[in-house]
Amino acid sequence: MAWEPRLIVIACQWCTYQGADLAGSLRYSYPPTVHIIRVPCSGRVEPEFIAEALKKGADGVFIGGCHFGDCHYKEGNYKAIRRFKLFKRLATDLGVEPERIQLEWISGSEGKRFAEAMTEFDAKIRELGPNPLKGGANV
Amino acid sequence: MSKPKLAYYLAGGCGGCDMAVVDISEALVDVAMALDIVFWAPTVADVKYKDLEAMPSGSIDVGLFSGNVRNSEHEHIAKVMRDKCKILIALGICATSGGIKSLVNLHTTEQLLETAYINTYSTDNPDKVFPQTQYVVDNKYELTLPKLMDARTLDQVVKVDYYIGGCPPHHEHVAKAVTALLSGQLPPPGSWITMGKAVCEVCDKNPVLTGKSKEFAKSVKRIYEGTPDPEKCLLEQGYLCLGPVTQGDCGSKCPSVDIPCRGCGGPIPGVKDYGLRAVSAIASMLDNEELVDQIPDPVHLFYRYTLAGSFLGKRLKR
Ligand code: SF4
Ligand code: SF4
Ligand code: SF4
Ligand code: FES
């Protein structure tokens, strides 16, 4: 069977998750390779979550949170971006392709942007090919 | 009652952990006297591999294994130790998590040999002679050397019953562990032997312990930049101290002399990947996003002692 990417999207329940919902109600289509996990806030996303997804064979991990100023818990997204950037530097230095991990702020009203972002992410990962970590690294 | 039998093996380590164990004999003559040391290679006892191999399975009560597994000989003895010892303990951060020496996994064996035998300034090797795993002298004597491999933690090779962090573990901590062992007061198998507190919790610079709250770091500094205020938390001052995520069984040795903790104690309980948790803790303590880019070389900072045991274990493209 031809390879199909598996994309994990970790979405904040107050914004990106609702953006996904809106994309659905407005019938914007986005690739079926996307698997969404809902979290209370992007500040809840630990580097371990991203690593775990990659280790278990996700071909890409996308984190979606509220725009600055809109985080329900005020500072969760500021913390999220610091952690994300530092994790990305660490992982990239160790040879993980930086394109496999992304973060973007997508609000609940940006259904269209959500669908676009997913389509772009899917295309980028198809270009990159399967995650070389699959079954390879330490478990 | 006959004395419990102890075996000790130093694999890909430096001998520092051996010293930490030898050091307890002063404080605890009774402990040392209470043990029958049946094997301690290569540093202390003159017992050969073949003697260890000849001992019955499960005949040794406790095995201490220090150093990481870096070559075929370490791997073989790790398996022999597992077979002979009822309880096998990974002693020190090399055995538990890879140690500083597992940073070799950032490079291939070929690259490392090239550096050590050709490119170093003080090396004179015009014929490009490299160590061989097999060599025949005078057409009749066959000599062998172990084969180098990526560094691994002990538990990536055999099942481990207990873990003791530290580089080396502080001898008082080793003494406590040995006492617990001899009196049968051990945590459930698979655990780290630790008091369970982070370095921060035993650090006298910690503002939280005096009822204040911890401030964000407003800069990122290397230890040679400026002189830290000895009264203040190093992390607040921008020195990236890993005390929040490191087991404090050393009693906060480094911060007590104004040096940031680098994580030799190993991860606080519940943490699988030390470096990732450290990334999370440090990023959370930084005042702003720009500071993230000022951290020089995150791999050597966050995985200094734990690369082999990390989720990747090595650099993927070398
Ligand atoms: S943990 Fe440290 S002291 Fe122990 S063997 Fe490894 S490098 Fe040496
Ligand atoms: S971060 Fe370091 S200096 Fe600050 S309280 Fe923790 S151990 Fe002490
Ligand atoms: S303070 Fe940290 S680096 Fe220093 S001895 Fe303790 S655990 Fe090791
Ligand atoms: S609530 Fe959405 S990022 Fe914090």
Coordinates of C-alpha atoms in Angstrom, one line a residue, chain B residues 17-311:
Chain B
C17 CA 31.8 5.5 40.7
D18 CA 34.3 2.9 42.0
M19 CA 35.8 5.6 44.2
A20 CA 32.3 6.6 45.5
V21 CA 31.8 3.0 46.6
V22 CA 35.3 2.6 48.1
D23 CA 34.7 5.9 49.9
I24 CA 31.8 4.4 51.9
S25 CA 34.1 1.9 53.6
E26 CA 35.5 4.7 55.8
A27 CA 32.1 5.8 57.0
L28 CA 30.6 2.4 57.1
V29 CA 33.3 -0.2 58.0
D30 CA 30.4 -2.4 59.0
V31 CA 28.9 -2.4 55.6
A32 CA 32.1 -3.3 53.9
M33 CA 32.8 -6.0 56.4
A34 CA 29.3 -7.3 55.9
L35 CA 29.9 -8.0 52.2
D36 CA 31.7 -10.7 50.4
I37 CA 33.2 -9.2 47.3
V38 CA 33.3 -12.0 44.7
F39 CA 34.1 -9.9 41.6
W40 CA 35.3 -6.4 41.1
A41 CA 36.8 -5.7 37.7
P42 CA 38.9 -4.1 36.5
T43 CA 39.8 -1.9 39.4
V44 CA 39.7 -3.6 42.8
A45 CA 39.7 -7.4 43.0
D46 CA 41.9 -9.8 41.0
V47 CA 39.1 -12.0 39.7
K48 CA 39.0 -12.9 36.1
Y49 CA 36.0 -12.9 33.7
K50 CA 36.2 -16.7 33.4
D51 CA 35.9 -17.0 37.2
L52 CA 32.7 -14.8 37.1
E53 CA 31.4 -16.9 34.1
A54 CA 31.9 -20.1 36.1
M55 CA 29.8 -18.9 39.0
P56 CA 26.2 -20.4 39.1
S57 CA 23.3 -18.3 37.9
G58 CA 21.8 -16.2 40.6
S59 CA 24.6 -17.0 43.0
I60 CA 25.5 -13.3 43.6
D61 CA 23.2 -11.2 45.8
V62 CA 23.9 -7.8 44.4
G63 CA 25.6 -6.6 41.2
L64 CA 26.8 -3.0 40.8
F65 CA 27.3 -2.0 37.2
S66 CA 29.0 1.4 36.5
G67 CA 29.7 3.0 33.1
N68 CA 27.7 2.7 29.9
V69 CA 27.7 -0.1 27.4
R70 CA 30.1 1.0 24.7
N71 CA 31.7 -2.1 23.2
S72 CA 31.2 -5.8 22.7
E73 CA 33.0 -6.7 26.0
H74 CA 30.8 -4.4 28.1
E75 CA 27.8 -6.0 26.4
H76 CA 29.0 -9.5 27.2
I77 CA 29.8 -8.8 30.9
A78 CA 26.5 -7.0 31.3
K79 CA 24.7 -10.2 30.3
V80 CA 26.9 -12.3 32.5
M81 CA 26.3 -10.0 35.5
R82 CA 22.5 -10.2 34.8
D83 CA 22.7 -13.9 34.9
K84 CA 24.7 -14.2 38.0
C85 CA 23.2 -11.4 40.2
K86 CA 19.9 -11.6 41.9
I87 CA 19.7 -7.8 42.1
L88 CA 21.4 -5.7 39.4
I89 CA 21.9 -2.0 40.0
A90 CA 22.9 0.6 37.4
L91 CA 25.3 2.7 39.5
G92 CA 25.9 6.3 38.3
I93 CA 24.6 8.3 35.4
C94 CA 26.7 6.5 32.8
A95 CA 25.0 3.2 33.6
T96 CA 21.5 4.6 34.1
S97 CA 21.4 7.1 31.3
G98 CA 24.6 7.0 29.2
G99 CA 26.5 9.7 31.0
I100 CA 28.7 12.4 29.6
K101 CA 30.4 9.7 27.6
S102 CA 27.3 8.9 25.7
L103 CA 27.8 12.2 23.9
V104 CA 29.8 10.0 21.5
N105 CA 26.4 9.2 20.0
L106 CA 26.5 12.5 18.3
H107 CA 29.2 11.1 16.0
T108 CA 29.9 7.8 14.2
T109 CA 32.6 5.5 15.4
E110 CA 34.6 6.2 12.2
Q111 CA 34.4 10.0 12.9
L112 CA 35.6 9.5 16.4
L113 CA 38.5 7.2 15.4
E114 CA 39.5 9.7 12.7
T115 CA 39.6 12.5 15.3
A116 CA 41.5 10.5 17.9
Y117 CA 44.0 8.8 15.6
I118 CA 44.5 11.3 12.8
N119 CA 43.2 14.8 13.4
T120 CA 44.2 15.7 16.9
Y121 CA 47.1 18.2 17.0
S122 CA 49.4 16.1 19.1
T123 CA 48.9 12.9 16.9
D124 CA 51.7 11.8 14.6
N125 CA 50.3 8.9 12.6
P126 CA 51.5 9.2 9.0
D127 CA 50.7 5.6 8.1
K128 CA 47.1 6.1 9.4
V129 CA 47.2 3.1 11.7
F130 CA 43.9 2.4 13.5
P131 CA 43.2 -0.1 16.2
Q132 CA 41.9 -3.3 14.8
T133 CA 39.6 -5.8 16.6
Q134 CA 41.8 -8.7 15.4
Y135 CA 45.5 -8.8 14.9
V136 CA 48.0 -11.7 14.4
V137 CA 51.5 -11.3 15.8
D138 CA 54.4 -13.3 14.3
N139 CA 51.9 -15.3 12.3
K140 CA 50.7 -17.2 15.3
Y141 CA 49.5 -15.1 18.2
E142 CA 46.0 -13.8 17.7
L143 CA 45.1 -10.7 19.6
T144 CA 41.6 -9.3 19.8
L145 CA 40.1 -6.0 21.0
P146 CA 36.4 -5.4 21.8
K147 CA 34.3 -3.8 19.0
L148 CA 33.1 -0.2 19.6
M149 CA 29.4 0.5 19.4
D150 CA 27.1 3.4 20.1
A151 CA 26.9 4.0 23.8
R152 CA 23.9 2.4 25.5
T153 CA 22.4 2.5 28.9
L154 CA 22.5 -0.7 30.9
D155 CA 18.8 -1.2 30.7
Q156 CA 19.0 -1.0 26.9
V157 CA 21.0 -4.2 27.1
V158 CA 19.6 -6.2 30.1
K159 CA 16.9 -5.8 32.7
V160 CA 17.9 -3.5 35.6
D161 CA 16.4 -3.7 39.1
Y162 CA 17.5 -0.3 40.5
Y163 CA 19.0 2.9 39.4
I164 CA 21.4 5.2 41.2
G165 CA 22.1 8.6 39.6
G166 CA 25.1 10.9 40.0
C167 CA 28.5 11.4 38.3
P168 CA 29.6 9.9 40.5
P169 CA 26.8 9.3 43.1
H170 CA 27.7 11.2 46.3
H171 CA 29.3 8.6 48.7
E172 CA 26.8 9.4 51.4
H173 CA 24.1 8.6 48.9
V174 CA 25.8 5.3 48.0
A175 CA 26.1 4.5 51.7
K176 CA 22.4 5.1 52.2
A177 CA 21.6 2.9 49.2
V178 CA 23.8 0.1 50.4
T179 CA 22.3 0.3 53.9
A180 CA 18.8 0.1 52.4
L181 CA 19.9 -2.9 50.3
L182 CA 21.4 -4.8 53.2
S183 CA 18.4 -4.2 55.4
G184 CA 16.0 -5.2 52.6
Q185 CA 14.3 -1.7 52.6
L186 CA 14.2 -1.2 48.9
P187 CA 11.6 0.5 46.7
P188 CA 9.7 -1.5 44.1
P189 CA 12.0 -3.0 41.5
G190 CA 12.6 -0.8 38.5
S191 CA 12.9 2.4 40.7
W192 CA 15.6 4.9 41.2
I193 CA 17.1 4.8 44.7
T194 CA 16.7 8.4 45.7
M195 CA 15.2 10.6 48.4
G196 CA 12.9 11.8 45.7
K197 CA 13.6 15.5 46.0
A198 CA 14.9 17.8 43.3
V199 CA 18.2 19.7 43.7
C200 CA 16.1 22.9 44.0
E201 CA 14.3 21.5 47.0
V202 CA 17.6 21.2 48.9
C203 CA 19.2 24.3 47.5
D204 CA 19.6 27.2 50.0
K205 CA 19.4 29.7 47.1
N206 CA 15.8 28.6 46.3
P207 CA 13.5 31.6 47.0
V208 CA 10.5 29.4 47.3
L209 CA 11.9 27.8 50.4
T210 CA 11.8 31.2 52.1
G211 CA 8.3 32.0 51.0
K212 CA 9.2 34.2 48.0
S213 CA 8.4 33.2 44.4
K214 CA 10.8 32.4 41.7
E215 CA 11.4 35.2 39.1
F216 CA 11.8 34.7 35.4
A217 CA 15.3 34.8 34.0
K218 CA 15.8 38.0 32.1
S219 CA 19.0 37.0 30.4
V220 CA 21.0 33.9 29.5
K221 CA 24.5 33.7 30.8
R222 CA 27.4 31.3 30.6
I223 CA 29.2 30.6 33.9
Y224 CA 32.2 32.7 32.9
E225 CA 30.0 35.8 32.3
G226 CA 29.9 37.9 35.4
T227 CA 29.9 36.7 39.0
P228 CA 26.7 35.3 40.4
D229 CA 25.1 36.8 43.4
P230 CA 25.6 34.0 46.0
E231 CA 22.4 34.8 47.7
K232 CA 20.2 34.5 44.7
C233 CA 18.9 31.5 42.6
L234 CA 21.2 31.0 39.7
L235 CA 18.4 30.4 37.3
E236 CA 16.8 33.8 38.2
Q237 CA 20.2 35.4 37.3
G238 CA 20.3 33.7 33.9
Y239 CA 22.7 30.9 34.7
L240 CA 20.8 27.9 33.3
C241 CA 20.7 25.7 36.4
L242 CA 19.0 22.3 35.9
G243 CA 18.2 21.9 39.6
P244 CA 14.4 21.9 39.0
V245 CA 14.5 18.6 37.1
T246 CA 17.4 16.8 38.8
Q247 CA 17.4 14.4 41.7
G248 CA 19.0 16.2 44.7
D249 CA 20.7 13.3 46.4
C250 CA 24.1 15.2 46.1
G251 CA 22.7 17.7 48.5
S252 CA 22.8 20.5 45.9
K253 CA 26.6 20.4 45.6
C254 CA 27.1 22.6 42.6
P255 CA 24.7 25.5 43.3
S256 CA 26.1 25.6 46.8
V257 CA 29.4 26.8 45.2
D258 CA 27.6 29.1 42.7
I259 CA 27.9 26.6 39.8
P260 CA 24.6 25.7 38.0
C261 CA 23.5 22.1 38.3
R262 CA 24.1 20.2 35.0
G263 CA 22.0 17.3 35.8
C264 CA 24.3 14.5 36.8
G265 CA 21.9 13.3 39.5
G266 CA 19.5 12.0 36.8
P267 CA 15.8 12.8 36.3
I268 CA 13.4 13.6 39.2
P269 CA 10.9 10.7 39.7
G270 CA 8.3 10.2 36.9
V271 CA 10.5 11.7 34.2
K272 CA 11.4 9.4 31.3
D273 CA 13.4 11.8 29.1
Y274 CA 15.6 14.1 31.2
G275 CA 16.5 16.5 28.4
L276 CA 12.9 17.1 27.3
R277 CA 11.8 17.8 30.8
A278 CA 14.7 20.1 31.2
V279 CA 13.7 22.0 28.0
S280 CA 10.3 22.4 29.4
A281 CA 11.4 23.6 32.8
I282 CA 14.0 26.1 31.5
A283 CA 11.7 27.4 28.7
S284 CA 9.0 28.0 31.3
M285 CA 11.4 30.0 33.4
L286 CA 12.6 32.4 30.7
D287 CA 11.2 35.9 30.5
N288 CA 10.7 35.9 26.7
E289 CA 10.9 34.0 23.5
E290 CA 14.1 35.7 22.3
L291 CA 16.1 34.3 25.1
V292 CA 15.5 30.8 23.7
D293 CA 17.8 31.7 20.8
Q294 CA 20.6 32.8 23.1
I295 CA 21.0 29.3 24.7
P296 CA 24.2 28.0 23.1
D297 CA 24.1 24.4 22.1
P298 CA 21.0 22.9 23.7
V299 CA 22.0 19.3 23.1
H300 CA 25.1 19.5 25.2
L301 CA 23.3 21.5 27.9
F302 CA 20.2 19.4 28.2
Y303 CA 21.5 15.9 27.3
R304 CA 24.9 16.3 28.8
Y305 CA 24.5 13.2 30.9
T306 CA 21.5 11.4 29.3
L307 CA 21.8 11.3 25.5
A308 CA 22.0 7.5 25.2
G309 CA 18.8 7.2 27.3
S310 CA 16.9 9.9 25.4
F311 CA 14.0 9.5 23.0

